[in-house]
Amino acid sequence: MMKYNWLTVNATRVVMVAAVVLLMQGCGFLKSKFGGKGGKGGEVGVTNGEITATGRKGWKQPTPYGMVLIPSGSFIMGQADEDVAATQINMNRQVTISSFYMDDAEISNHEYRQYVNALLADSVSTLGEEEIMSKYYPDTTVWKNDFTYHNGDPMLEHYYAHPAFDTYPVVGVSWIAAKHFCKWRTNMLDDFRNKEGGYRSFGFRLPSEAEWEWAARGGKNGAKYPWGNPYVANGKGCYLANFKPQRGNFDADGYPYTAPATAYSPNDYGLYNMAGNVAEWCRDAYAENTNAIVWDMNPDNQNADEPRKVVRGGSWKDIAYYLETGTRYYEYEDQKRSYIGFRCVMDNLEGRTASARGGKVGGSSKSKSSKKAAKKV
């Protein structure tokens, strides 16, 4: 009997407290405390001598032009097929990646040219023309220097300069230059937002090795290639990427050297050429024992003392092994090659996935289709 009365009393108390809360909310008491507009000064976070600060108004994270939203998730990182040579430097492990935006294609010649032109117009007094041309301007001589006894003259003379290659990925750019491009791109966007009275962006940067691999798989956990398994050609015999087919029939995939940045079909996240065309710089320093030194939540090995930087994705001059999503290799940060380019990413802090902010995974209102239209003008 006593137990019944005790339960009844407590239940009554709960109902009464709930009724009081609803009454206070209906009368505006709770709104004045937590809503931020209970009196004068609510917009700055203090009202009638009390803290009433809530979220500041006017903030939203728009999808950057030419980027797609990559959702957060967890996957088994590492080699997706048997490979004895890579077993000790790319062992499988489960990692978790936060959501981010990524360029849906590699940075093109014409996009990179905007950066170089801006440096020559605005930064000669601080950097010096010699530094700009030697460090940040694409090295066109890579088309001859990378290959012995190779007729690279036509590419040397025309690849970066001629309009015919405007939409092709920029090459001859070092890791240092790619990182500087990201900084310039960030400053340009933030300057505009500042003039418009907006908040700063989260900044463009190179992707981490783990982010790159997660994006390349396109949601296909365990996929050998960005399009899935296990072949490099479709049912009609058409190659799915720009690489070195067979024993050196470079033209078999449709392009003897690089291809336009939006050639071939994108993966399920809407990303073009995550395998082949040009390999891509990642932010990480290279280490054979990466698994032992990085965390499994957003792994990122930033080591300024290590000049070797991770390169992913394979290129037009590589065999199919280098196109695999799990294959990792490196190049020195100051080296420029005819087969290495890059793309940028930006953190997404509004939500875990696209659905959290009402968007579409892998979709963008300013996707590469918009870029294609703009480039045709």
mmCIF file of C-alpha atoms in Angstrom, residues 71-226:
data_model
loop_
_atom_site.group_PDB
_atom_site.id
_atom_site.type_symbol
_atom_site.label_atom_id
_atom_site.label_comp_id
_atom_site.label_asym_id
_atom_site.label_seq_id
_atom_site.Cartn_x
_atom_site.Cartn_y
_atom_site.Cartn_z
ATOM 1 C CA PRO A 71 29.490 12.210 -46.324
ATOM 2 C CA SER A 72 31.080 11.035 -43.118
ATOM 3 C CA GLY A 73 31.511 7.335 -42.552
ATOM 4 C CA SER A 74 33.724 4.446 -41.591
ATOM 5 C CA PHE A 75 35.529 2.070 -43.923
ATOM 6 C CA ILE A 76 38.336 -0.461 -44.159
ATOM 7 C CA MET A 77 41.297 1.544 -45.394
ATOM 8 C CA GLY A 78 44.111 -0.186 -47.236
ATOM 9 C CA GLN A 79 44.781 -2.479 -50.161
ATOM 10 C CA ALA A 80 41.559 -3.896 -51.597
ATOM 11 C CA ASP A 81 43.260 -6.750 -53.443
ATOM 12 C CA GLU A 82 46.164 -9.087 -52.725
ATOM 13 C CA ASP A 83 49.517 -7.403 -53.097
ATOM 14 C CA VAL A 84 52.576 -8.919 -51.451
ATOM 15 C CA ALA A 85 54.822 -5.896 -51.989
ATOM 16 C CA ALA A 86 52.375 -3.498 -50.315
ATOM 17 C CA THR A 87 51.371 -5.744 -47.432
ATOM 18 C CA GLN A 88 53.765 -4.191 -44.935
ATOM 19 C CA ILE A 89 53.101 -0.529 -45.842
ATOM 20 C CA ASN A 90 49.355 -0.574 -46.405
ATOM 21 C CA MET A 91 47.768 -2.987 -43.977
ATOM 22 C CA ASN A 92 43.989 -2.880 -43.685
ATOM 23 C CA ARG A 93 42.442 -1.018 -40.762
ATOM 24 C CA GLN A 94 39.086 0.554 -39.996
ATOM 25 C CA VAL A 95 39.016 4.354 -39.902
ATOM 26 C CA THR A 96 36.307 6.991 -39.578
ATOM 27 C CA ILE A 97 36.169 10.110 -41.737
ATOM 28 C CA SER A 98 34.213 13.300 -41.067
ATOM 29 C CA SER A 99 32.177 14.951 -43.806
ATOM 30 C CA PHE A 100 33.944 17.345 -46.189
ATOM 31 C CA TYR A 101 33.641 18.994 -49.581
ATOM 32 C CA MET A 102 35.916 17.979 -52.454
ATOM 33 C CA ASP A 103 36.590 19.337 -55.923
ATOM 34 C CA ASP A 104 34.743 17.054 -58.297
ATOM 35 C CA ALA A 105 37.673 17.189 -60.714
ATOM 36 C CA GLU A 106 41.370 17.917 -60.666
ATOM 37 C CA ILE A 107 42.402 21.591 -60.776
ATOM 38 C CA SER A 108 42.623 22.518 -64.452
ATOM 39 C CA ASN A 109 45.204 24.588 -66.316
ATOM 40 C CA HIS A 110 42.842 27.536 -66.649
ATOM 41 C CA GLU A 111 41.843 27.415 -62.981
ATOM 42 C CA TYR A 112 45.485 27.340 -61.907
ATOM 43 C CA ARG A 113 46.243 30.181 -64.336
ATOM 44 C CA GLN A 114 43.968 32.478 -62.315
ATOM 45 C CA TYR A 115 46.215 31.870 -59.326
ATOM 46 C CA VAL A 116 49.458 32.476 -61.212
ATOM 47 C CA ASN A 117 48.094 35.647 -62.817
ATOM 48 C CA ALA A 118 46.989 36.918 -59.400
ATOM 49 C CA LEU A 119 50.453 36.330 -57.946
ATOM 50 C CA LEU A 120 52.120 38.143 -60.841
ATOM 51 C CA ALA A 121 49.674 41.036 -60.472
ATOM 52 C CA ASP A 122 49.591 41.403 -56.692
ATOM 53 C CA SER A 123 52.510 39.597 -55.070
ATOM 54 C CA VAL A 124 55.633 40.458 -57.066
ATOM 55 C CA SER A 125 56.646 43.072 -54.492
ATOM 56 C CA THR A 126 56.465 40.557 -51.637
ATOM 57 C CA LEU A 127 57.435 37.246 -53.238
ATOM 58 C CA GLY A 128 59.472 38.471 -56.181
ATOM 59 C CA GLU A 129 58.918 37.454 -59.783
ATOM 60 C CA GLU A 130 61.778 34.950 -59.694
ATOM 61 C CA GLU A 131 60.260 33.041 -56.756
ATOM 62 C CA ILE A 132 56.807 33.039 -58.341
ATOM 63 C CA MET A 133 58.104 31.684 -61.645
ATOM 64 C CA SER A 134 60.416 29.094 -60.105
ATOM 65 C CA LYS A 135 58.252 27.853 -57.225
ATOM 66 C CA TYR A 136 54.612 28.372 -58.214
ATOM 67 C CA TYR A 137 54.507 28.611 -62.009
ATOM 68 C CA PRO A 138 53.999 25.161 -63.603
ATOM 69 C CA ASP A 139 57.236 23.651 -64.862
ATOM 70 C CA THR A 140 56.513 22.954 -68.516
ATOM 71 C CA THR A 141 59.888 21.242 -69.014
ATOM 72 C CA VAL A 142 58.608 18.188 -67.143
ATOM 73 C CA TRP A 143 57.262 16.865 -70.439
ATOM 74 C CA LYS A 144 60.864 16.346 -71.580
ATOM 75 C CA ASN A 145 62.688 15.894 -68.270
ATOM 76 C CA ASP A 146 60.484 13.091 -66.912
ATOM 77 C CA PHE A 147 61.200 10.740 -69.820
ATOM 78 C CA THR A 148 64.415 9.743 -71.545
ATOM 79 C CA TYR A 149 64.463 10.056 -75.343
ATOM 80 C CA HIS A 150 60.931 11.349 -75.531
ATOM 81 C CA ASN A 151 59.534 13.958 -77.886
ATOM 82 C CA GLY A 152 57.882 16.185 -75.323
ATOM 83 C CA ASP A 153 58.281 19.434 -77.250
ATOM 84 C CA PRO A 154 54.646 19.802 -78.377
ATOM 85 C CA MET A 155 53.402 19.292 -74.802
ATOM 86 C CA LEU A 156 56.133 21.546 -73.410
ATOM 87 C CA GLU A 157 55.124 24.390 -75.712
ATOM 88 C CA HIS A 158 51.349 24.073 -75.625
ATOM 89 C CA TYR A 159 50.020 22.110 -72.645
ATOM 90 C CA TYR A 160 49.821 24.930 -70.106
ATOM 91 C CA ALA A 161 49.645 27.896 -72.480
ATOM 92 C CA HIS A 162 47.245 26.880 -75.262
ATOM 93 C CA PRO A 163 43.425 27.170 -74.913
ATOM 94 C CA ALA A 164 43.103 23.628 -76.268
ATOM 95 C CA PHE A 165 44.266 22.367 -72.865
ATOM 96 C CA ASP A 166 42.392 24.821 -70.626
ATOM 97 C CA THR A 167 40.160 22.117 -69.129
ATOM 98 C CA TYR A 168 42.947 19.568 -68.735
ATOM 99 C CA PRO A 169 44.490 19.032 -65.276
ATOM 100 C CA VAL A 170 47.464 21.195 -64.421
ATOM 101 C CA VAL A 171 50.759 19.329 -63.992
ATOM 102 C CA GLY A 172 54.322 20.364 -63.222
ATOM 103 C CA VAL A 173 53.165 21.655 -59.837
ATOM 104 C CA SER A 174 54.930 20.710 -56.604
ATOM 105 C CA TRP A 175 53.265 19.826 -53.309
ATOM 106 C CA ILE A 176 54.483 23.178 -51.994
ATOM 107 C CA ALA A 177 52.786 25.040 -54.848
ATOM 108 C CA ALA A 178 49.556 23.048 -54.488
ATOM 109 C CA LYS A 179 49.420 23.915 -50.803
ATOM 110 C CA HIS A 180 50.040 27.602 -51.596
ATOM 111 C CA PHE A 181 47.234 27.518 -54.185
ATOM 112 C CA CYS A 182 44.851 26.343 -51.441
ATOM 113 C CA LYS A 183 45.921 29.257 -49.253
ATOM 114 C CA TRP A 184 45.389 31.762 -52.077
ATOM 115 C CA ARG A 185 41.982 30.273 -52.900
ATOM 116 C CA THR A 186 40.981 30.580 -49.235
ATOM 117 C CA ASN A 187 42.136 34.196 -48.979
ATOM 118 C CA MET A 188 40.244 35.150 -52.133
ATOM 119 C CA LEU A 189 36.998 33.664 -50.811
ATOM 120 C CA ASP A 190 37.423 35.154 -47.334
ATOM 121 C CA ASP A 191 38.177 38.612 -48.726
ATOM 122 C CA PHE A 192 34.916 38.496 -50.647
ATOM 123 C CA ARG A 193 32.934 37.270 -47.633
ATOM 124 C CA ASN A 194 34.470 39.963 -45.457
ATOM 125 C CA LYS A 195 33.387 42.675 -47.904
ATOM 126 C CA GLU A 196 29.870 41.212 -47.897
ATOM 127 C CA GLY A 197 29.783 41.166 -44.099
ATOM 128 C CA GLY A 198 29.853 37.373 -43.922
ATOM 129 C CA TYR A 199 31.819 34.888 -41.843
ATOM 130 C CA ARG A 200 35.131 33.382 -42.882
ATOM 131 C CA SER A 201 35.201 30.037 -44.652
ATOM 132 C CA PHE A 202 36.791 26.933 -43.176
ATOM 133 C CA GLY A 203 39.495 27.182 -45.821
ATOM 134 C CA PHE A 204 40.602 25.087 -48.771
ATOM 135 C CA ARG A 205 43.367 22.526 -48.316
ATOM 136 C CA LEU A 206 44.788 19.337 -49.733
ATOM 137 C CA PRO A 207 42.950 16.152 -48.718
ATOM 138 C CA SER A 208 44.434 13.803 -46.194
ATOM 139 C CA GLU A 209 45.396 10.391 -47.513
ATOM 140 C CA ALA A 210 42.473 8.801 -45.675
ATOM 141 C CA GLU A 211 39.988 11.386 -46.961
ATOM 142 C CA TRP A 212 41.233 10.842 -50.485
ATOM 143 C CA GLU A 213 40.793 7.066 -50.274
ATOM 144 C CA TRP A 214 37.348 7.354 -48.671
ATOM 145 C CA ALA A 215 36.231 9.721 -51.438
ATOM 146 C CA ALA A 216 37.782 7.602 -54.191
ATOM 147 C CA ARG A 217 35.806 4.525 -53.135
ATOM 148 C CA GLY A 218 32.568 6.467 -53.576
ATOM 149 C CA GLY A 219 30.762 4.567 -50.849
ATOM 150 C CA LYS A 220 31.872 1.162 -52.144
ATOM 151 C CA ASN A 221 33.622 -0.359 -49.148
ATOM 152 C CA GLY A 222 36.351 -2.701 -50.312
ATOM 153 C CA ALA A 223 36.235 -1.450 -53.903
ATOM 154 C CA LYS A 224 39.416 -2.092 -55.853
ATOM 155 C CA TYR A 225 38.751 0.855 -58.168
ATOM 156 C CA PRO A 226 36.496 3.946 -57.848
#
